[in-house]
């Protein structure tokens, strides 16, 4: 019974990874849409206002990225905004 539960959990994790990869591929194929650009502006404003955690969560939800990828993207957005402001 435990083996079945562990196997099911592994399958669910793999399906989640596959879903994330499919969303990334879809984004690459479709390019940046207006909605994506608006969401990036919202995420940038969260990051600049000191709400990095919320910015990372919003990035993960909208773009289907991993935690590390979302954190890197938020850092880049924050750095870009700081460079423009300086």
mmCIF file with all atom_site columns, C-alpha atoms in Angstrom:
data_model
loop_
_atom_site.group_PDB
_atom_site.id
_atom_site.type_symbol
_atom_site.label_atom_id
_atom_site.label_alt_id
_atom_site.label_comp_id
_atom_site.label_asym_id
_atom_site.label_entity_id
_atom_site.label_seq_id
_atom_site.pdbx_PDB_ins_code
_atom_site.Cartn_x
_atom_site.Cartn_y
_atom_site.Cartn_z
_atom_site.occupancy
_atom_site.B_iso_or_equiv
_atom_site.pdbx_formal_charge
_atom_site.auth_seq_id
_atom_site.auth_comp_id
_atom_site.auth_asym_id
_atom_site.auth_atom_id
_atom_site.pdbx_PDB_model_num
ATOM 1  C CA . UNK A 1 1  ? 0.000  0.000  0.000   1.00 0.00 ? 1  UNK A CA 1
ATOM 2  C CA . UNK A 1 2  ? 2.827  2.384  0.862   1.00 0.00 ? 2  UNK A CA 1
ATOM 3  C CA . UNK A 1 3  ? 4.585  1.529  -2.404  1.00 0.00 ? 3  UNK A CA 1
ATOM 4  C CA . UNK A 1 4  ? 1.446  2.426  -4.321  1.00 0.00 ? 4  UNK A CA 1
ATOM 5  C CA . UNK A 1 5  ? 1.156  5.777  -2.530  1.00 0.00 ? 5  UNK A CA 1
ATOM 6  C CA . UNK A 1 6  ? 4.815  6.615  -3.177  1.00 0.00 ? 6  UNK A CA 1
ATOM 7  C CA . UNK A 1 7  ? 4.463  5.605  -6.816  1.00 0.00 ? 7  UNK A CA 1
ATOM 8  C CA . UNK A 1 8  ? 1.392  7.802  -7.192  1.00 0.00 ? 8  UNK A CA 1
ATOM 9  C CA . UNK A 1 9  ? 3.246  10.735 -5.642  1.00 0.00 ? 9  UNK A CA 1
ATOM 10 C CA . UNK A 1 10 ? 6.153  10.287 -8.065  1.00 0.00 ? 10 UNK A CA 1
ATOM 11 C CA . UNK A 1 11 ? 3.783  10.156 -11.035 1.00 0.00 ? 11 UNK A CA 1
ATOM 12 C CA . UNK A 1 12 ? 2.082  13.356 -9.854  1.00 0.00 ? 12 UNK A CA 1
ATOM 13 C CA . UNK A 1 13 ? 5.442  15.104 -9.516  1.00 0.00 ? 13 UNK A CA 1
ATOM 14 C CA . UNK A 1 14 ? 6.425  14.051 -13.035 1.00 0.00 ? 14 UNK A CA 1
ATOM 15 C CA . UNK A 1 15 ? 3.105  15.271 -14.426 1.00 0.00 ? 15 UNK A CA 1
ATOM 16 C CA . UNK A 1 16 ? 3.649  18.624 -12.709 1.00 0.00 ? 16 UNK A CA 1
ATOM 17 C CA . UNK A 1 17 ? 7.104  18.922 -14.265 1.00 0.00 ? 17 UNK A CA 1
ATOM 18 C CA . UNK A 1 18 ? 5.715  18.028 -17.685 1.00 0.00 ? 18 UNK A CA 1
ATOM 19 C CA . UNK A 1 19 ? 2.961  20.622 -17.318 1.00 0.00 ? 19 UNK A CA 1
ATOM 20 C CA . UNK A 1 20 ? 5.548  23.272 -16.430 1.00 0.00 ? 20 UNK A CA 1
ATOM 21 C CA . UNK A 1 21 ? 7.684  22.387 -19.442 1.00 0.00 ? 21 UNK A CA 1
ATOM 22 C CA . UNK A 1 22 ? 4.667  22.524 -21.752 1.00 0.00 ? 22 UNK A CA 1
ATOM 23 C CA . UNK A 1 23 ? 3.744  25.993 -20.471 1.00 0.00 ? 23 UNK A CA 1
ATOM 24 C CA . UNK A 1 24 ? 7.305  27.203 -21.057 1.00 0.00 ? 24 UNK A CA 1
ATOM 25 C CA . UNK A 1 25 ? 7.271  25.816 -24.587 1.00 0.00 ? 25 UNK A CA 1
ATOM 26 C CA . UNK A 1 26 ? 3.918  27.460 -25.242 1.00 0.00 ? 26 UNK A CA 1
ATOM 27 C CA . UNK A 1 27 ? 5.295  30.810 -24.041 1.00 0.00 ? 27 UNK A CA 1
ATOM 28 C CA . UNK A 1 28 ? 8.313  30.487 -26.332 1.00 0.00 ? 28 UNK A CA 1
ATOM 29 C CA . UNK A 1 29 ? 6.166  29.615 -29.326 1.00 0.00 ? 29 UNK A CA 1
ATOM 30 C CA . UNK A 1 30 ? 3.634  32.377 -28.759 1.00 0.00 ? 30 UNK A CA 1
ATOM 31 C CA . UNK A 1 31 ? 6.126  35.061 -27.771 1.00 0.00 ? 31 UNK A CA 1
ATOM 32 C CA . UNK A 1 32 ? 5.424  37.913 -25.393 1.00 0.00 ? 32 UNK A CA 1
ATOM 33 C CA . UNK A 1 33 ? 1.781  38.830 -25.393 1.00 0.00 ? 33 UNK A CA 1
ATOM 34 C CA . UNK A 1 34 ? 0.273  41.987 -23.955 1.00 0.00 ? 34 UNK A CA 1
ATOM 35 C CA . UNK A 1 35 ? -0.959 40.062 -20.915 1.00 0.00 ? 35 UNK A CA 1
ATOM 36 C CA . UNK A 1 36 ? 2.541  38.752 -20.230 1.00 0.00 ? 36 UNK A CA 1
ATOM 37 C CA . UNK A 1 37 ? 4.019  42.237 -20.488 1.00 0.00 ? 37 UNK A CA 1
ATOM 38 C CA . UNK A 1 38 ? 1.379  43.610 -18.136 1.00 0.00 ? 38 UNK A CA 1
ATOM 39 C CA . UNK A 1 39 ? 2.044  40.799 -15.667 1.00 0.00 ? 39 UNK A CA 1
ATOM 40 C CA . UNK A 1 40 ? 5.792  41.452 -15.830 1.00 0.00 ? 40 UNK A CA 1
ATOM 41 C CA . UNK A 1 41 ? 5.157  45.120 -15.033 1.00 0.00 ? 41 UNK A CA 1
ATOM 42 C CA . UNK A 1 42 ? 3.056  44.083 -12.040 1.00 0.00 ? 42 UNK A CA 1
ATOM 43 C CA . UNK A 1 43 ? 5.743  41.656 -10.856 1.00 0.00 ? 43 UNK A CA 1
ATOM 44 C CA . UNK A 1 44 ? 8.427  44.338 -11.286 1.00 0.00 ? 44 UNK A CA 1
ATOM 45 C CA . UNK A 1 45 ? 6.433  46.797 -9.172  1.00 0.00 ? 45 UNK A CA 1
ATOM 46 C CA . UNK A 1 46 ? 6.053  44.175 -6.429  1.00 0.00 ? 46 UNK A CA 1
ATOM 47 C CA . UNK A 1 47 ? 9.786  43.451 -6.475  1.00 0.00 ? 47 UNK A CA 1
ATOM 48 C CA . UNK A 1 48 ? 10.762 47.124 -6.370  1.00 0.00 ? 48 UNK A CA 1
ATOM 49 C CA . UNK A 1 49 ? 8.378  47.816 -3.488  1.00 0.00 ? 49 UNK A CA 1
ATOM 50 C CA . UNK A 1 50 ? 10.098 45.164 -1.369  1.00 0.00 ? 50 UNK A CA 1
ATOM 51 C CA . UNK A 1 51 ? 7.574  42.368 -1.842  1.00 0.00 ? 51 UNK A CA 1
ATOM 52 C CA . UNK A 1 52 ? 9.904  39.851 -3.468  1.00 0.00 ? 52 UNK A CA 1
ATOM 53 C CA . UNK A 1 53 ? 8.042  36.867 -2.058  1.00 0.00 ? 53 UNK A CA 1
ATOM 54 C CA . UNK A 1 54 ? 4.787  37.967 -3.631  1.00 0.00 ? 54 UNK A CA 1
ATOM 55 C CA . UNK A 1 55 ? 6.586  38.771 -6.882  1.00 0.00 ? 55 UNK A CA 1
ATOM 56 C CA . UNK A 1 56 ? 8.108  35.277 -7.015  1.00 0.00 ? 56 UNK A CA 1
ATOM 57 C CA . UNK A 1 57 ? 4.735  33.667 -6.271  1.00 0.00 ? 57 UNK A CA 1
ATOM 58 C CA . UNK A 1 58 ? 3.029  35.736 -8.979  1.00 0.00 ? 58 UNK A CA 1
ATOM 59 C CA . UNK A 1 59 ? 5.745  34.811 -11.480 1.00 0.00 ? 59 UNK A CA 1
ATOM 60 C CA . UNK A 1 60 ? 5.403  31.104 -10.653 1.00 0.00 ? 60 UNK A CA 1
ATOM 61 C CA . UNK A 1 61 ? 1.612  31.195 -11.016 1.00 0.00 ? 61 UNK A CA 1
ATOM 62 C CA . UNK A 1 62 ? 1.522  33.142 -14.269 1.00 0.00 ? 62 UNK A CA 1
ATOM 63 C CA . UNK A 1 63 ? 4.496  31.659 -16.101 1.00 0.00 ? 63 UNK A CA 1
ATOM 64 C CA . UNK A 1 64 ? 4.574  28.160 -14.567 1.00 0.00 ? 64 UNK A CA 1
ATOM 65 C CA . UNK A 1 65 ? 8.223  28.368 -13.552 1.00 0.00 ? 65 UNK A CA 1
ATOM 66 C CA . UNK A 1 66 ? 10.091 26.663 -10.750 1.00 0.00 ? 66 UNK A CA 1
ATOM 67 C CA . UNK A 1 67 ? 10.927 28.507 -7.545  1.00 0.00 ? 67 UNK A CA 1
ATOM 68 C CA . UNK A 1 68 ? 14.559 29.028 -8.578  1.00 0.00 ? 68 UNK A CA 1
ATOM 69 C CA . UNK A 1 69 ? 13.624 30.281 -12.060 1.00 0.00 ? 69 UNK A CA 1
ATOM 70 C CA . UNK A 1 70 ? 11.037 32.674 -10.659 1.00 0.00 ? 70 UNK A CA 1
ATOM 71 C CA . UNK A 1 71 ? 13.463 34.005 -8.043  1.00 0.00 ? 71 UNK A CA 1
ATOM 72 C CA . UNK A 1 72 ? 16.110 34.602 -10.734 1.00 0.00 ? 72 UNK A CA 1
ATOM 73 C CA . UNK A 1 73 ? 13.588 36.370 -12.956 1.00 0.00 ? 73 UNK A CA 1
ATOM 74 C CA . UNK A 1 74 ? 12.436 38.616 -10.101 1.00 0.00 ? 74 UNK A CA 1
ATOM 75 C CA . UNK A 1 75 ? 16.051 39.495 -9.258  1.00 0.00 ? 75 UNK A CA 1
ATOM 76 C CA . UNK A 1 76 ? 16.657 40.415 -12.911 1.00 0.00 ? 76 UNK A CA 1
ATOM 77 C CA . UNK A 1 77 ? 13.500 42.534 -13.042 1.00 0.00 ? 77 UNK A CA 1
ATOM 78 C CA . UNK A 1 78 ? 14.489 44.264 -9.811  1.00 0.00 ? 78 UNK A CA 1
ATOM 79 C CA . UNK A 1 79 ? 18.018 44.883 -11.119 1.00 0.00 ? 79 UNK A CA 1
ATOM 80 C CA . UNK A 1 80 ? 16.696 46.257 -14.407 1.00 0.00 ? 80 UNK A CA 1
ATOM 81 C CA . UNK A 1 81 ? 14.371 48.613 -12.565 1.00 0.00 ? 81 UNK A CA 1
ATOM 82 C CA . UNK A 1 82 ? 17.212 49.780 -10.307 1.00 0.00 ? 82 UNK A CA 1
ATOM 83 C CA . UNK A 1 83 ? 19.481 50.362 -13.307 1.00 0.00 ? 83 UNK A CA 1
ATOM 84 C CA . UNK A 1 84 ? 16.811 52.465 -15.014 1.00 0.00 ? 84 UNK A CA 1
ATOM 85 C CA . UNK A 1 85 ? 16.217 54.476 -11.868 1.00 0.00 ? 85 UNK A CA 1
ATOM 86 C CA . UNK A 1 86 ? 19.915 55.198 -11.270 1.00 0.00 ? 86 UNK A CA 1
#
